[in-house]
CSV table of C-alpha atoms in Angstrom, one decimal:
chain,number,residue,atom,x,y,z
A,692,LEU,CA,0.1,-0.1,0.0
A,693,GLY,CA,2.9,2.4,1.0
A,694,ARG,CA,4.3,1.9,-2.7
A,695,MET,CA,1.1,2.3,-4.2
A,696,LEU,CA,0.6,5.7,-2.5
A,697,THR,CA,4.0,6.6,-3.8
A,698,PHE,CA,3.3,5.8,-7.5
A,699,LEU,CA,0.0,7.2,-7.6
A,700,PRO,CA,0.8,10.8,-7.4
A,701,GLN,CA,3.3,10.3,-10.2
A,702,PHE,CA,0.6,9.0,-12.5
A,703,CYS,CA,-1.7,11.8,-11.3
A,704,ARG,CA,0.8,14.5,-12.3
A,705,GLY,CA,1.0,13.2,-15.8
A,706,MET,CA,-2.7,13.5,-16.1
A,707,ASN,CA,-2.9,16.9,-14.6
A,708,TYR,CA,-0.3,18.2,-17.2
A,709,LEU,CA,-2.8,16.8,-19.7
A,710,HIS,CA,-5.8,18.4,-18.5
A,711,GLU,CA,-4.1,21.7,-17.7
A,712,ASN,CA,-2.4,21.6,-21.4
A,713,LYS,CA,-2.6,25.0,-23.3
A,714,PRO,CA,-4.4,26.2,-25.4
A,715,ALA,CA,-6.9,23.2,-24.6
A,716,PRO,CA,-6.8,20.3,-22.2
A,717,ILE,CA,-6.4,17.0,-23.6
A,718,ILE,CA,-8.8,14.1,-22.4
A,719,HIS,CA,-7.4,10.5,-22.6
A,720,ARG,CA,-10.7,8.8,-22.5
A,721,ASP,CA,-9.3,5.3,-22.4
A,722,LEU,CA,-7.6,5.1,-19.1
A,723,GLU,CA,-7.0,1.4,-17.9
A,724,PRO,CA,-4.4,-0.3,-16.0
A,725,SER,CA,-2.6,-1.7,-19.4
A,726,ASN,CA,-2.2,2.1,-20.3
A,727,ILE,CA,-0.2,2.8,-17.3
A,728,LEU,CA,3.4,2.1,-17.8
A,729,ARG,CA,6.6,2.1,-15.7
A,730,ASP,CA,10.0,2.8,-17.0
A,731,ASP,CA,13.6,1.8,-16.2
A,732,SER,CA,13.7,4.5,-13.6
A,733,GLY,CA,10.5,3.2,-11.8
A,734,HIS,CA,8.4,6.5,-13.0
A,735,LEU,CA,4.8,5.8,-14.2
A,736,LYS,CA,4.0,6.8,-17.5
A,737,VAL,CA,0.5,7.3,-19.4
A,738,ALA,CA,0.2,5.3,-22.5
A,739,ASP,CA,-2.2,4.8,-25.5
A,740,PHE,CA,-3.7,8.1,-26.6
A,741,GLY,CA,-5.6,6.6,-29.5
A,742,VAL,CA,-8.9,7.9,-28.7
A,743,SER,CA,-7.7,11.2,-26.7
A,744,LYS,CA,-8.9,14.2,-27.8
A,745,LEU,CA,-8.9,18.1,-27.3
A,746,LEU,CA,-11.6,19.5,-24.9
A,747,THR,CA,-12.5,21.8,-27.4
A,748,VAL,CA,-13.2,19.3,-30.3
A,749,LYS,CA,-16.8,18.4,-30.5
A,750,GLU,CA,-17.8,14.8,-31.9
A,751,ASP,CA,-20.7,14.0,-33.9
A,752,LYS,CA,-21.3,10.6,-32.1
A,753,PRO,CA,-20.1,9.0,-28.7
A,754,LEU,CA,-17.5,6.2,-28.3
A,755,THR,CA,-18.5,2.5,-28.3
A,756,CYS,CA,-17.2,-0.5,-26.5
A,757,GLN,CA,-15.0,-1.4,-29.8
A,758,GLU,CA,-13.1,1.7,-29.5
A,759,THR,CA,-12.2,1.9,-25.9
A,760,SER,CA,-12.1,-0.2,-22.4
A,761,CYS,CA,-15.6,0.4,-21.5
A,762,ARG,CA,-15.1,-1.3,-18.1
A,763,TYR,CA,-12.9,1.8,-17.1
A,764,VAL,CA,-15.1,4.5,-19.0
A,765,ALA,CA,-17.2,7.3,-17.3
A,766,PRO,CA,-21.1,6.6,-18.3
A,767,GLU,CA,-21.3,10.2,-19.9
A,768,VAL,CA,-18.6,9.3,-22.4
A,769,PHE,CA,-21.3,7.0,-23.9
A,770,LYS,CA,-23.9,9.4,-24.2
A,771,ASN,CA,-24.4,12.2,-26.7
A,772,VAL,CA,-23.5,14.9,-24.4
A,773,ASP,CA,-20.9,17.2,-23.7
A,774,TYR,CA,-18.1,16.1,-21.2
A,775,ASP,CA,-14.6,17.1,-19.8
A,776,THR,CA,-11.6,15.9,-18.2
A,777,LYS,CA,-13.6,14.6,-15.3
A,778,VAL,CA,-14.3,11.4,-17.5
A,779,ASP,CA,-10.4,10.5,-16.8
A,780,VAL,CA,-10.9,11.1,-13.0
A,781,PHE,CA,-13.7,8.4,-13.0
A,782,SER,CA,-11.4,5.9,-14.7
A,783,PHE,CA,-8.9,6.8,-12.1
A,784,ALA,CA,-10.9,5.6,-9.4
A,785,LEU,CA,-11.7,2.4,-10.9
A,786,ILE,CA,-8.0,1.7,-11.6
A,787,VAL,CA,-7.1,2.5,-8.0
A,788,GLN,CA,-9.7,0.3,-6.8
A,789,GLU,CA,-8.8,-2.5,-8.9
A,790,MET,CA,-4.9,-2.3,-7.6
A,791,ILE,CA,-6.6,-3.0,-4.0
A,792,GLU,CA,-9.2,-5.4,-4.9
A,793,GLY,CA,-7.1,-7.6,-7.1
A,794,HIS,CA,-9.7,-7.8,-10.1
A,795,PRO,CA,-11.0,-5.7,-12.6
A,796,PRO,CA,-14.3,-3.7,-11.8
A,797,PHE,CA,-17.6,-5.8,-12.3
A,798,SER,CA,-15.4,-8.6,-13.3
A,799,ALA,CA,-18.6,-11.0,-13.0
A,800,LYS,CA,-20.4,-8.8,-15.6
A,801,HIS,CA,-19.7,-8.9,-19.5
A,802,ASP,CA,-17.9,-5.8,-20.9
A,803,ASN,CA,-21.2,-4.6,-22.6
A,804,GLU,CA,-23.1,-4.8,-19.4
A,805,VAL,CA,-20.6,-2.6,-17.4
A,806,PRO,CA,-21.6,0.8,-18.8
A,807,GLN,CA,-25.2,0.3,-18.0
A,808,ALA,CA,-24.4,-0.5,-14.5
A,809,TYR,CA,-22.3,2.8,-14.2
A,810,ALA,CA,-25.2,4.6,-16.0
A,811,THR,CA,-27.6,3.3,-13.3
A,812,ARG,CA,-25.2,4.5,-10.4
A,813,GLU,CA,-24.1,1.1,-9.6
A,814,ARG,CA,-20.3,0.9,-8.6
A,815,PRO,CA,-18.0,-2.0,-7.7
A,816,PRO,CA,-18.2,-3.0,-4.2
A,817,PHE,CA,-15.3,-2.7,-1.7
A,818,LYS,CA,-14.6,-6.2,-0.6
A,819,ALA,CA,-11.0,-5.9,0.5
A,820,PRO,CA,-10.4,-5.7,4.2
A,821,SER,CA,-10.6,-2.1,5.3
A,822,LYS,CA,-6.7,-2.2,6.4
A,823,HIS,CA,-6.0,-2.6,2.7
A,824,TYR,CA,-7.6,0.9,2.2
A,825,ALA,CA,-5.4,3.8,3.8
A,826,HIS,CA,-7.5,6.1,5.7
A,827,GLY,CA,-9.2,8.6,3.3
A,828,LEU,CA,-8.5,6.4,0.0
A,829,LYS,CA,-11.9,4.9,-0.1
A,830,GLU,CA,-13.6,8.3,0.2
A,831,LEU,CA,-11.2,9.5,-2.5
A,832,ILE,CA,-12.2,7.0,-4.9
A,833,GLU,CA,-16.0,7.5,-4.1
A,834,ALA,CA,-15.6,11.2,-4.9
A,835,CYS,CA,-13.6,10.4,-8.2
A,836,TRP,CA,-16.5,8.2,-9.4
A,837,ASN,CA,-19.3,10.4,-8.3
A,838,ASP,CA,-22.3,10.2,-11.0
A,839,ASN,CA,-22.2,14.1,-11.2
A,840,PRO,CA,-18.8,15.2,-12.9
A,841,ALA,CA,-18.7,18.6,-11.4
A,842,LYS,CA,-18.4,17.0,-7.9
A,843,ARG,CA,-15.3,14.8,-9.0
A,844,PRO,CA,-12.0,16.2,-7.8
A,845,THR,CA,-9.4,17.6,-10.5
A,846,PHE,CA,-6.2,15.6,-10.6
A,847,ARG,CA,-4.6,18.8,-8.9
A,848,GLN,CA,-6.7,18.2,-6.0
A,849,ILE,CA,-6.0,14.5,-5.9
A,850,ILE,CA,-2.6,15.0,-5.8
A,851,THR,CA,-2.7,17.0,-2.8
A,852,LYS,CA,-5.2,14.4,-1.3
A,853,LEU,CA,-3.1,11.6,-2.2
A,854,GLU,CA,-0.1,13.3,-0.6
A,855,ALA,CA,-1.9,14.0,2.6
A,856,ILE,CA,-3.2,10.3,2.8
A,857,ASP,CA,0.7,9.1,2.2
A,858,ASN,CA,1.7,11.5,5.0
A,859,SER,CA,-0.9,10.0,7.5
A,860,PHE,CA,-0.3,6.5,6.5
A,861,SER,CA,3.6,6.7,6.9
A,862,HIS,CA,3.1,8.5,10.1
A,863,LYS,CA,0.9,5.8,11.4
A,864,LYS,CA,3.2,3.1,10.0
A,865,ARG,CA,6.1,4.8,12.0
A,866,TRP,CA,4.2,4.9,15.3
A,867,LYS,CA,3.3,1.3,14.8
A,868,VAL,CA,7.2,0.5,15.1
A,869,ARG,CA,8.5,3.0,17.4
A,870,PRO,CA,6.8,2.1,20.6
A,871,LEU,CA,7.9,-1.4,20.1
A,872,LYS,CA,11.6,-0.1,19.4
A,873,CYS,CA,11.5,2.2,22.4
A,874,PHE,CA,10.2,-0.6,24.6
A,875,GLN,CA,13.0,-2.7,23.4
A,876,ASN,CA,15.5,0.3,24.2
A,877,LEU,CA,14.0,0.5,27.6
A,878,GLU,CA,14.4,-3.2,28.3
A,879,ALA,CA,17.9,-3.0,27.2
A,880,MET,CA,18.6,0.0,29.4
A,881,LEU,CA,16.9,-1.8,32.5
A,882,LYS,CA,18.9,-5.1,32.0
A,883,LYS,CA,21.9,-2.9,31.8
A,884,ASP,CA,21.1,-0.9,35.2
A,885,HIS,CA,20.2,-4.2,36.8
A,886,SER,CA,23.7,-5.3,35.7
A,887,SER,CA,25.4,-2.7,36.8
A,888,ALA,CA,23.7,-2.6,40.2
A,889,SER,CA,24.4,-6.3,40.7
A,890,SER,CA,28.1,-5.8,39.8
A,891,ARG,CA,28.4,-2.8,42.2
A,892,SER,CA,26.6,-4.9,44.9
A,893,SER,CA,28.9,-7.9,44.3
A,894,SER,CA,32.0,-5.5,44.5
A,895,ARG,CA,30.9,-4.1,47.8
A,896,SER,CA,30.3,-7.6,49.0
A,897,THR,CA,33.9,-8.6,47.9
A,898,GLY,CA,35.2,-5.4,49.5
A,899,SER,CA,33.8,-6.1,52.7
A,900,LEU,CA,35.2,-9.5,53.3
């Protein structure tokens, strides 16, 4: 989990760069695990821009499951409506949940059934033990796949939230170790003091004979 919290902000910075692109934001529209690559230096990269588009470019028809990975696509993409960069935020939520749950969203459903599930506000259930979700991460996922795109955070906001979650997780992890280490140090000190006291007592006894 700690490694995941380290890698996710890297990915989000890449997406934030696309979304804050000038003169117009770039929408990826096909984010899925296979499109997130790690280079030799360990940094995450976003790949496959086959169906990406500029926010300002209008389309005559919505995307289909033949053109994109519909299991990770926001419901508004399949409708004949305007949408923005928040569709990538929706996909991000599903990817993060899959990383924790260990299987694709709605793995029991066929690909063509998943968009309808999203359209009716159904979301993949959280089944992994709660300890697998750092405090605040589950709430962030739920915010990112909100049915209302306007209520989904931007990637810039997600980065800030992830950094706070990581800091909290790392702090708790340290405190889980430190009390034990401090206790061990205290035990060593007590043993040392006891040994010194015994030695002094023995010396006094020897000196009195």
